[in-house]
Every structure is written in C-alpha cells, then in structure tokens.
mmCIF file of C-alpha atoms in Angstrom:
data_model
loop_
_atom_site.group_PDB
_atom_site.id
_atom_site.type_symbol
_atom_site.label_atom_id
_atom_site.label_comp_id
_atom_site.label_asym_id
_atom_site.label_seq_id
_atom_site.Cartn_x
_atom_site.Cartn_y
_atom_site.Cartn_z
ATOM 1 C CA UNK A 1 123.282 141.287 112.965
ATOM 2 C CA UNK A 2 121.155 141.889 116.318
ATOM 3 C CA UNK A 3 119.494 139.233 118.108
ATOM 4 C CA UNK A 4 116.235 139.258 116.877
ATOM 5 C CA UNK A 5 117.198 140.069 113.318
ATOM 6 C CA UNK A 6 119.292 136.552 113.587
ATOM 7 C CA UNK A 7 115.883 134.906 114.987
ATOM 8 C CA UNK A 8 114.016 136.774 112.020
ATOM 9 C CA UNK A 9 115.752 134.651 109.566
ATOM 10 C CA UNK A 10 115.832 131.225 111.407
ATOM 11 C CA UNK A 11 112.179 131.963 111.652
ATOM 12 C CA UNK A 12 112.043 133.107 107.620
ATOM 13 C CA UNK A 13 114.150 129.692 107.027
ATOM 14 C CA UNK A 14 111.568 127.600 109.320
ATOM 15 C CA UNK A 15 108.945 128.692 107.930
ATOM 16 C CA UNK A 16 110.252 128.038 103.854
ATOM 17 C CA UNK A 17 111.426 124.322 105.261
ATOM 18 C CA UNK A 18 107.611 123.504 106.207
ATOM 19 C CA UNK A 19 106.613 125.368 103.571
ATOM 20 C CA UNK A 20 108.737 122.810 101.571
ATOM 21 C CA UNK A 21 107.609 120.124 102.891
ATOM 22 C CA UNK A 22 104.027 120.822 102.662
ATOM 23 C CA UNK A 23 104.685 121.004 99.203
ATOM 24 C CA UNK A 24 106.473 117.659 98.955
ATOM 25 C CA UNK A 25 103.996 115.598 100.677
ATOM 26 C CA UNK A 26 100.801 117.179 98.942
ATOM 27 C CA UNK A 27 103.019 115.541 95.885
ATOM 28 C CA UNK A 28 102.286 112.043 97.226
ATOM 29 C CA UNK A 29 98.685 112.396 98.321
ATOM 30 C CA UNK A 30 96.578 109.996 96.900
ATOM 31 C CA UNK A 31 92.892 109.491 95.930
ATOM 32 C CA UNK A 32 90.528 107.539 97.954
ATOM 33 C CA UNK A 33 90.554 103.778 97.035
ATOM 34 C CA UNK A 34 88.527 101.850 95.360
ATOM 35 C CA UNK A 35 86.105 99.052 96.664
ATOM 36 C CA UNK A 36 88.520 96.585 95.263
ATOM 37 C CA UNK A 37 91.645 98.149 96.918
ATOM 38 C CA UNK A 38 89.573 99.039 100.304
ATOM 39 C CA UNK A 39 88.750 94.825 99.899
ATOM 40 C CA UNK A 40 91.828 93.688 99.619
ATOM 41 C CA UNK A 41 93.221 96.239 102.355
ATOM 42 C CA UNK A 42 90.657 94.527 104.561
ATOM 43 C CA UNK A 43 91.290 91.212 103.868
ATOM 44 C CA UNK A 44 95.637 91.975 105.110
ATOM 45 C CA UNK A 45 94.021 93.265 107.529
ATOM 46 C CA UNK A 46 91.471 90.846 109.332
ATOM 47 C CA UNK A 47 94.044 88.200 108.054
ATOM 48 C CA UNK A 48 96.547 89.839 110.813
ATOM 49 C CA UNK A 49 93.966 90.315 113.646
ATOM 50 C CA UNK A 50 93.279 86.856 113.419
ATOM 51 C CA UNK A 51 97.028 85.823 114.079
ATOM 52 C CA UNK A 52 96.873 88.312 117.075
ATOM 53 C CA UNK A 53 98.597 91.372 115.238
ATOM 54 C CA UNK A 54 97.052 94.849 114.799
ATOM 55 C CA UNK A 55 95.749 96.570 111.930
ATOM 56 C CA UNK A 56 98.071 98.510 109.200
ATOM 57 C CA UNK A 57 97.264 101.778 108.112
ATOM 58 C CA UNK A 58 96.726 102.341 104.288
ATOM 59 C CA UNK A 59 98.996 105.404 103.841
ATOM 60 C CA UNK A 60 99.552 107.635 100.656
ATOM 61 C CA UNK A 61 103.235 107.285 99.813
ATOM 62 C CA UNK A 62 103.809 103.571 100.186
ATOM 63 C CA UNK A 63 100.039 103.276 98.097
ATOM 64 C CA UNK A 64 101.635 105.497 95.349
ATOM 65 C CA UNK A 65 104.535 102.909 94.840
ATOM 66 C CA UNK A 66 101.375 100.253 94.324
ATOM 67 C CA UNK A 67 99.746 101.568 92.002
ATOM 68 C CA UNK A 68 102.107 103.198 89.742
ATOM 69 C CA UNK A 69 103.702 99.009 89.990
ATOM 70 C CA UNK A 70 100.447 97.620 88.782
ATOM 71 C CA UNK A 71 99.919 100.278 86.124
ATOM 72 C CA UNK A 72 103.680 99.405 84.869
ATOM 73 C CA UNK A 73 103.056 95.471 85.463
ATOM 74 C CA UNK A 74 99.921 95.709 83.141
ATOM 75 C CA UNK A 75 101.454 98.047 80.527
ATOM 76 C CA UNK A 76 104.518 96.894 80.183
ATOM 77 C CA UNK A 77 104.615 93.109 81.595
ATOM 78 C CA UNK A 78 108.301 93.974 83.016
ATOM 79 C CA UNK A 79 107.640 90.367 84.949
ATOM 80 C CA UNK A 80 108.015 88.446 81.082
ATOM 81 C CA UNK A 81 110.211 87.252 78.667
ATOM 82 C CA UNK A 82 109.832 90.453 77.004
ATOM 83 C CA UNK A 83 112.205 91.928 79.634
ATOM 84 C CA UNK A 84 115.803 91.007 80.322
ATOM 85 C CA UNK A 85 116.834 87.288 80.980
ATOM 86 C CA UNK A 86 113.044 86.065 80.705
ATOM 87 C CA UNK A 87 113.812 85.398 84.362
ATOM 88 C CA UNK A 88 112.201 88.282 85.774
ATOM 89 C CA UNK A 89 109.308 88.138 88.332
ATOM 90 C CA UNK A 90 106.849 89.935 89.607
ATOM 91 C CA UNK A 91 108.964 92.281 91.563
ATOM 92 C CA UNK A 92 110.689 93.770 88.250
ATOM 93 C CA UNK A 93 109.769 97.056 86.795
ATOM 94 C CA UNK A 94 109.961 98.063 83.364
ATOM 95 C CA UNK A 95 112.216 101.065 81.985
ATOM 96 C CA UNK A 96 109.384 103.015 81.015
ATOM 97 C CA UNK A 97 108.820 104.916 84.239
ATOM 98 C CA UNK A 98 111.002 107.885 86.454
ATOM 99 C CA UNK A 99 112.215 104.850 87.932
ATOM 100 C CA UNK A 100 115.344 102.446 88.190
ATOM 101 C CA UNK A 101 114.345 99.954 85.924
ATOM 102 C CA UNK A 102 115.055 96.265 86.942
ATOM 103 C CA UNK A 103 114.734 92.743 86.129
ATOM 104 C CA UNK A 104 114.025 90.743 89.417
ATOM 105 C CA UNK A 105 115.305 87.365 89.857
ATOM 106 C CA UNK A 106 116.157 87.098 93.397
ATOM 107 C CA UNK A 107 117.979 88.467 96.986
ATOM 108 C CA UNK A 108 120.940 90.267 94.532
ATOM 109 C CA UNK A 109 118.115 92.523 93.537
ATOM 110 C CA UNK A 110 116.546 92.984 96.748
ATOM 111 C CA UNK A 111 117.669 96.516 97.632
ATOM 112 C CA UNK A 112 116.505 97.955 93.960
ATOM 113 C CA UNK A 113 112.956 96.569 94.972
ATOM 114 C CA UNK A 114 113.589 98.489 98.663
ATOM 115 C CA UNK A 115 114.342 101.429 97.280
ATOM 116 C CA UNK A 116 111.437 102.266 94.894
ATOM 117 C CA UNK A 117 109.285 104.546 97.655
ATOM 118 C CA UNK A 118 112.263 106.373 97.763
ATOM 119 C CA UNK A 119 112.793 106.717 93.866
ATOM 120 C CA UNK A 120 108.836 107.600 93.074
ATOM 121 C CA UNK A 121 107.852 109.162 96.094
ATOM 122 C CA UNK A 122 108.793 112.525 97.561
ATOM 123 C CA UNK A 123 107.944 111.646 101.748
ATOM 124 C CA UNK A 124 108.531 108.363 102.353
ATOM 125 C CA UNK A 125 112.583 107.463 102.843
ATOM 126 C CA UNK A 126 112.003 104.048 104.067
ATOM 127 C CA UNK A 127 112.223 100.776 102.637
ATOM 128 C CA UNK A 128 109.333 98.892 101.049
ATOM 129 C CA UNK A 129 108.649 95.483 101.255
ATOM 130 C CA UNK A 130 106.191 93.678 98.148
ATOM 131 C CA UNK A 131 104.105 91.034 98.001
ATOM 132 C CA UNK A 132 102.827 90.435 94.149
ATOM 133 C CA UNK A 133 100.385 89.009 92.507
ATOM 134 C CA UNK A 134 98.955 88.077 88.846
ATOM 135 C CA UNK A 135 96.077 86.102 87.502
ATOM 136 C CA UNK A 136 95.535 85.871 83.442
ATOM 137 C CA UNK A 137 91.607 85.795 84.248
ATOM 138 C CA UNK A 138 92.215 89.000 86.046
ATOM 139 C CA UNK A 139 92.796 89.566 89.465
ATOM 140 C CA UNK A 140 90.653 89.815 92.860
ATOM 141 C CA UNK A 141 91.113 90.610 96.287
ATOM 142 C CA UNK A 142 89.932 87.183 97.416
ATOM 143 C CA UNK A 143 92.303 85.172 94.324
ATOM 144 C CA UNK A 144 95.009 87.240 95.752
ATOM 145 C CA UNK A 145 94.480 87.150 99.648
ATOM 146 C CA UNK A 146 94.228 83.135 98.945
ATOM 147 C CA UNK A 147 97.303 83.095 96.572
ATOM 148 C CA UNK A 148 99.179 84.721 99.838
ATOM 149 C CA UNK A 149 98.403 83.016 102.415
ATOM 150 C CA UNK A 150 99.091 79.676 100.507
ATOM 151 C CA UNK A 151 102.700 80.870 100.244
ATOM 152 C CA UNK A 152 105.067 80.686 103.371
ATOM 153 C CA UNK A 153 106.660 83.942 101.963
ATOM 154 C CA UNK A 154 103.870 85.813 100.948
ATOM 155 C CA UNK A 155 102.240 84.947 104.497
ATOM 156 C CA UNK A 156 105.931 85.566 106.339
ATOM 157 C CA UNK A 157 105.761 89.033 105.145
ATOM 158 C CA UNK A 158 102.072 90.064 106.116
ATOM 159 C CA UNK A 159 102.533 88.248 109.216
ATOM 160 C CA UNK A 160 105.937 89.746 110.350
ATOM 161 C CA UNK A 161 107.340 86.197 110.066
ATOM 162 C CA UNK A 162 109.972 84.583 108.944
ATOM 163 C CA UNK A 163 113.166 86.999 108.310
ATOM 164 C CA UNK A 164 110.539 89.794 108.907
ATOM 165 C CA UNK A 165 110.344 88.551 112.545
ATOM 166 C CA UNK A 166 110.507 91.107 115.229
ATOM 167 C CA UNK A 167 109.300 94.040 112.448
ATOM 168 C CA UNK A 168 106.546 95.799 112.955
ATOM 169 C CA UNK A 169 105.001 97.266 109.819
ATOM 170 C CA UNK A 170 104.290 100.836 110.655
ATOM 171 C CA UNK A 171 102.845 101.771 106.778
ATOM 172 C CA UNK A 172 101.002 99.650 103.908
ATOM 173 C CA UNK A 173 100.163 100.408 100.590
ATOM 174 C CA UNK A 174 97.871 98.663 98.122
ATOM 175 C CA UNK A 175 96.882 98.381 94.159
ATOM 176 C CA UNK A 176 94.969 95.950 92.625
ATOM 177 C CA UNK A 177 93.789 96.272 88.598
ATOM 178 C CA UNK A 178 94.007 94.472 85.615
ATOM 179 C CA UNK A 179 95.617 91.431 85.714
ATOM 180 C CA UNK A 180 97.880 92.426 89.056
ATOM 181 C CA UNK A 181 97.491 93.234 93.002
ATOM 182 C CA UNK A 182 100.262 94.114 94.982
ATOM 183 C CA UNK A 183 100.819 95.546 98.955
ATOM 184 C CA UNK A 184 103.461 97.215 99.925
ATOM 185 C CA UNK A 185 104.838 97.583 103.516
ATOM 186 C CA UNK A 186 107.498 99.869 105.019
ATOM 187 C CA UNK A 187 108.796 99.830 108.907
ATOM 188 C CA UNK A 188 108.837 103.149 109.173
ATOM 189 C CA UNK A 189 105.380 105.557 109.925
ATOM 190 C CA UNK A 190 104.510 107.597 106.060
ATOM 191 C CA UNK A 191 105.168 111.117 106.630
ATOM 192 C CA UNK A 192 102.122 111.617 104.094
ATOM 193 C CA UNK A 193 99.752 110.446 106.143
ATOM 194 C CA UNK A 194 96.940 108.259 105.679
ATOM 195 C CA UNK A 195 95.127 107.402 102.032
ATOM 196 C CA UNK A 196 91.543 109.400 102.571
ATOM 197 C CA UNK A 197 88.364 107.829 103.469
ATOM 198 C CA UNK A 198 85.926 107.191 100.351
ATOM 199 C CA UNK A 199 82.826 108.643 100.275
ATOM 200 C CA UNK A 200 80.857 105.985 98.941
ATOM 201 C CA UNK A 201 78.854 103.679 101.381
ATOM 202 C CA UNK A 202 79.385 100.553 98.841
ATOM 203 C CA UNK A 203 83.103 100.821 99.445
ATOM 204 C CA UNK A 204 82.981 101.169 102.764
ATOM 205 C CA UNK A 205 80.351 97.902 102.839
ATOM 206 C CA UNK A 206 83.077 96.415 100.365
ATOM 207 C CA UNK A 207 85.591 97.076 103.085
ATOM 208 C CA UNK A 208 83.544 95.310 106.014
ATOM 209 C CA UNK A 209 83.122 92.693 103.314
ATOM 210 C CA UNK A 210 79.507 92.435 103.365
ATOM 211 C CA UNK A 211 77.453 91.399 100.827
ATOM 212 C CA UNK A 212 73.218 91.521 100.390
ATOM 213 C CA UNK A 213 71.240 90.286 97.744
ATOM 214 C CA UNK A 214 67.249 89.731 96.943
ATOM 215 C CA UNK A 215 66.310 86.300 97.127
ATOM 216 C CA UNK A 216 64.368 87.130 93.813
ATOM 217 C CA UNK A 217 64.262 90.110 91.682
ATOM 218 C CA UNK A 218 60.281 89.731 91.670
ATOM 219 C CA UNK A 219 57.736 88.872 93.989
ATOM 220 C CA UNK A 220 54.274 88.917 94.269
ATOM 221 C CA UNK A 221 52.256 91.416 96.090
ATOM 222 C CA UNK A 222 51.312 89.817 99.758
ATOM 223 C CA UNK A 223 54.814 87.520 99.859
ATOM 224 C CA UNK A 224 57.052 88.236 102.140
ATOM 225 C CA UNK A 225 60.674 89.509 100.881
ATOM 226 C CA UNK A 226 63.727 87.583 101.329
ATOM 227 C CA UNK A 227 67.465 89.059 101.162
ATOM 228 C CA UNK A 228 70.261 87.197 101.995
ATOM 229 C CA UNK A 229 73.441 89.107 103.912
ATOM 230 C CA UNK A 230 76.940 86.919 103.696
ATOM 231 C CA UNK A 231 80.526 87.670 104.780
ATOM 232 C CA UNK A 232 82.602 87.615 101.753
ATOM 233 C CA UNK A 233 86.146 87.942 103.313
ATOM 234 C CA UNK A 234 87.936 86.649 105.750
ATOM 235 C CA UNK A 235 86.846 87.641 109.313
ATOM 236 C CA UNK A 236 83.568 88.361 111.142
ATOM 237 C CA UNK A 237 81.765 91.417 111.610
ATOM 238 C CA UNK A 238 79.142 92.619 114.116
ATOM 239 C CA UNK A 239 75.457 93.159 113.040
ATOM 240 C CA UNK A 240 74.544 94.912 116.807
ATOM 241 C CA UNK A 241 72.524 97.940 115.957
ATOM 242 C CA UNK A 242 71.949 96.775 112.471
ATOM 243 C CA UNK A 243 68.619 98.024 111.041
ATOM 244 C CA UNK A 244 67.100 98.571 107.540
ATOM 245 C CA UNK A 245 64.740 100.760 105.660
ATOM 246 C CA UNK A 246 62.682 100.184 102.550
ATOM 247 C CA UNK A 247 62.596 102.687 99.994
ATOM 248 C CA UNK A 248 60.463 102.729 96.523
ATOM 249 C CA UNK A 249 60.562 104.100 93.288
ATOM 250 C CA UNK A 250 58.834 107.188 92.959
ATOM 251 C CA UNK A 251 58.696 109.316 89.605
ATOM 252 C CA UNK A 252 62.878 108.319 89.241
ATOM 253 C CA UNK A 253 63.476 109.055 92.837
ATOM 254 C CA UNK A 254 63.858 106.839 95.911
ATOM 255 C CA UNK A 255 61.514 107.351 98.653
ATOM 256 C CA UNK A 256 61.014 106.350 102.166
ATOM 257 C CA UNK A 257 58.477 103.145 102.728
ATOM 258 C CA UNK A 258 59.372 101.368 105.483
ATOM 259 C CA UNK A 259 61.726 101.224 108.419
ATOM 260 C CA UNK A 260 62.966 98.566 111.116
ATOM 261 C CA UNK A 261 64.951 100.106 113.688
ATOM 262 C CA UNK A 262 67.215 98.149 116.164
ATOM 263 C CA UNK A 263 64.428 98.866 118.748
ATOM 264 C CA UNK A 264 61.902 96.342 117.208
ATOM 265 C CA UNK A 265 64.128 94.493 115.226
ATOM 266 C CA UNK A 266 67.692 92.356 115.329
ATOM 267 C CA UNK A 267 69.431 89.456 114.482
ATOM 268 C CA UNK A 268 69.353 86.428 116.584
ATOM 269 C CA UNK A 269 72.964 86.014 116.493
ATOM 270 C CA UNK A 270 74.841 89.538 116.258
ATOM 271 C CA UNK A 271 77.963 88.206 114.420
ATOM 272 C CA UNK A 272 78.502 87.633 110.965
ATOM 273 C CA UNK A 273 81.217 85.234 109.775
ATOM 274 C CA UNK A 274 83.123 84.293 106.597
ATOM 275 C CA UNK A 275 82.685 80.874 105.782
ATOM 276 C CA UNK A 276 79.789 80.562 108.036
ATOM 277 C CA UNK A 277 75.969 80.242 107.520
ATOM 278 C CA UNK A 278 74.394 83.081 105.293
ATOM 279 C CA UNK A 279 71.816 85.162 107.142
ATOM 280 C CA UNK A 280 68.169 85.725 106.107
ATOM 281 C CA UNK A 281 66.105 89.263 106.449
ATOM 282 C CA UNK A 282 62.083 88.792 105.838
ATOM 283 C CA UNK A 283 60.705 91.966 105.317
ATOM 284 C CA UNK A 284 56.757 91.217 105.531
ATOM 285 C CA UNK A 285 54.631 93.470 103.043
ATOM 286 C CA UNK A 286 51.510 94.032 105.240
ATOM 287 C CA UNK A 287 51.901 96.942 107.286
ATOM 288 C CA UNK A 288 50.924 96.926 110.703
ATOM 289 C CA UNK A 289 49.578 93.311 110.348
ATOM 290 C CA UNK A 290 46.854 94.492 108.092
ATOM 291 C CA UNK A 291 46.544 91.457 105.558
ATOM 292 C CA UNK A 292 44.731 94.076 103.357
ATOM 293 C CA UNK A 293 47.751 96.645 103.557
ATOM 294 C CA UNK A 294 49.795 94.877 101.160
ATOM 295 C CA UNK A 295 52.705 97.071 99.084
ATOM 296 C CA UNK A 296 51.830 98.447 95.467
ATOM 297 C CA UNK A 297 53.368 97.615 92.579
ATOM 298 C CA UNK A 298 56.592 98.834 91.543
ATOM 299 C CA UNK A 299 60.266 99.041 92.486
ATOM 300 C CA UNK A 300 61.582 98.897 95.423
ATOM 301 C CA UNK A 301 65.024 98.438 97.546
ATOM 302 C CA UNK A 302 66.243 97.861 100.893
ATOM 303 C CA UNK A 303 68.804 99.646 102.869
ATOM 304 C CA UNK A 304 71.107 97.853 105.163
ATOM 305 C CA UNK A 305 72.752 99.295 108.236
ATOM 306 C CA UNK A 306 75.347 97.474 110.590
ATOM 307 C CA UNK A 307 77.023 100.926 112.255
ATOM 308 C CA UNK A 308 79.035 98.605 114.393
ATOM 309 C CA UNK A 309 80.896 97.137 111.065
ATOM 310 C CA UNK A 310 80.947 99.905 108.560
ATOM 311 C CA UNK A 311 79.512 103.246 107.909
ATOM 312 C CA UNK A 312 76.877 103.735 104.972
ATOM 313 C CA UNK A 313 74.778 101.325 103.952
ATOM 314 C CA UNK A 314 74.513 97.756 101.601
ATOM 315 C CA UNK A 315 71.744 98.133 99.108
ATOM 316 C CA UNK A 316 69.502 95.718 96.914
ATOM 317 C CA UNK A 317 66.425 96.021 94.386
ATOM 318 C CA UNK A 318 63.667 94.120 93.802
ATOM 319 C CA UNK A 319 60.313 94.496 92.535
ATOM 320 C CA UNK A 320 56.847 94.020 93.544
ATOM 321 C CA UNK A 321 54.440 92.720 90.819
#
C-alpha cells in the first residue's frame, strides 16, 4: 500500500470514529430544563458561591442519569419495602430500567450507585456522585435545597467536603418531579456538553430566583400601582439596569403603554437579597403628571427587567377598574 493510500484510510477511520461519536453523544443530549430544575440548579449553585466555590455546569449526560432516577423513584418506589430487604434508600433503583438494578443500604453498594452514568449514558465514563431527596407532599427546589444543607452529608458533597475534600466537581446533573429531586455530580468534564438554555424568560427569572407580584389584582383608576419583587432562593441578585414596561390588553393582544427606562428610573439599593426586605415598584397612572391623564379601564401587566441577573423578563397582571 503507498503512502498516501495508508493515510487515505487512517483518514477514512478518523473520520467514522468522530462520526461515531457524534452519534453517541447526540444519544445523551437533553432537553432544556424546566423552571423547577433551572431553580434548584441555582439554588447548588449560589449555595457554593457563598462558601467561596465556583459555579457547576448543568451538563446533559450526568442530567440524563437524574431524571431517568426520579422517573424510576416515582414509578417504581425502588427506595421501599416493596424492594429487597425494605432497607433500601433513596439511592436504589428498581429492576425495571436498562439498568443494574440495586437495593441501596450503604458504602458495600457504593460503586453500583457510581457506575450508573456509565450504565445509562453513552458519553460520560466517570463516576457519579447523588444527593436524594423525597417529600410525600411533593417535592420543591427550596424543601430540597433546605433538606441538604441540614445534612452534613448532603452539604459535604455539594460543598466538596468531607471525604469529597480536595474534588472538584467538573459536571452536575439535576431532576426534580413528583415526589423526588436528585443532583448528580461527576469529577470528570461531560463529553456531551452542556444541558441547552431554555427559551422561556419565566425560567430564566425562575433561575435568578426572582419573584413579582401585584399588590392587588384591582385598582381603581387614578391609584397608583404597587408590585412587590422578592428573592426567593438563596443568594442576591443585582437590579442595576433594571427597568419595566407596562403593557395592556388590547382586542386579546398585549400592547405597549408605558415604559421606565434605567435612565429615569432605579432602585435605591441595586441588590436584591434572599431573606431580606421585599422591594416595592409604584407605577403612577397619570402620565406626564397630568392628574387628568389617568389609565382606562381594562387589563393590564407589567414587565420586569434586571439584565444584570437574568435574561427575559418577570411578569404580573392586574386590572384597572
């Protein structure tokens, strides 16, 4: 075989091994998440950049082992007395998956928890690493972010404490539905990449953790409009550059009204914080100053911008009667 026949096929072979693994990784790419999932990855997350370590990136493989755990947890309850020795936890996983089913009771099943991104997913040959949690009410980001960081374990592993010290979690993955929420972490960088970015504003407020609500749903033509903005997770965020528009209700569509730009209008204080004291926005219904120019009737809403904290916007109705 000549030369460059010989490079021809390591070329041919090169290119069928990316080929390959194109293929394997578009296996394990995952939808965006939800507002609850993009809540509780924010809340691991401002949790560690308050105890001085960096952010984790939500990636695709490591998220696929979360939520195909919660969707076995909550069909199958593999964590009950319905399963093996009645001793299992929240760590087992039921036989009813292309998985290595197991009933989790402690360390001796350690490395059949470990192993599961390898078993489910097609990319990621790492270990993985679980924190679990259930709540018979139904579970939350905030129940389980609180449930966590109560527990010396639970907070050992987010933290990189305790017999994780000196690891630095490279991946995370996260489910939360039904009665169960889990993260998962893994040392090693996820060759699939990143989870995608949602496209809807309210989960990308839900991920700032940023809340608004009306004061009232009604109020009377001449008053002035109150809303209320809180922090809702852990953290602060940063309301410089935050404006907001009014829209109303015209014929079933939304319409421009009203807009205060961050030229002629900002907060006092330009930090938001969890746990801290709500902030107010007035919104004054004469235009202009004209006591006369009061808003009509109808429905309207307000539009909420902090660019500094999270793209899109926070949204609330009222009406004006």
């Amino acid at each position: 075989m000549t030369r460059s026949g010989s490079f021809g096929v390591k070329l041919l072979t090169l290119s069928i091994f990316l080929l390959a693994s194109l293929i394997v990784q578009a296996s394990d790419l995952q939808s965006p998440l939800t507002e609850e999932e993009w809540q509780l990855a924010r809340m691991v997350n401002d949790y560690r950049e308050e105890n001085g370590l960096s952010a984790v990136i939500v990636t695709n493989s490591l998220t696929k082992v979360a939520r195909a755990h919660v969707t076995d947890l909550n069909a199958h309850h593999p964590d009950t007395e319905t399963f093996g020795t009645g001793d299992c936890n929240r760590h087992s996983w039921s036989s009813h998956g292309d998985w290595t089913a197991v009933c989790y009771t402690g360390s001796a099943q350690a490395s059949q928890m470990w192993n599961k991104p390898r078993e489910i997913t097609e990319s990621y040959n790492g270990n993985g690493y679980e924190i679990a949690y259930w709540n018979s009410q139904g579970a939350t980001p905030s129940s389980a972010m609180n449930d966590w960081m109560s527990s010396t374990a639970h907070s050992d592993t987010i933290l990189q404490r305790g017999i994780f010290a000196g690891t630095v979690w490279q991946a995370m993955g996260v489910a939360i539905d039904g009665n169960y929420a889990v993260v998962w972490f893994g040392k090693d960088p996820d060759p699939a990449g990143p989870v995608p970015t949602t496209d809807t504003s309210e989960a990308e407020a839900a991920y700032a953790g940023l809340t608004l609500t009306a004061r009232k749903e009604e109020y009377a033509r001449g008053e002035t409009v109150e809303f209320v903005l809180r922090k809702a997770t852990p953290g602060s965020a940063s309301l410089e550059e935050a404006y907001y528009e009014i829209e109303k209700e015209v014929d079933g569509e939304w319409r421009a009204y009203f807009k205060a730009s961050p030229d002629n209008w900002r907060f006092k204080t330009p930090i938001i914080e969890f746990g801290g004291v709500a902030k107010g926005i007035q919104w004054d219904q004469r235009q202009r100053g004209d006591p006369e120019n009061v808003a009509s009737r109808g429905g309207y809403r307000i539009k909420f911008y902090a660019p500094e904290a999270f793209d899109g916007s926070l949204t609330a109705e009222f009406a004006i009667v």
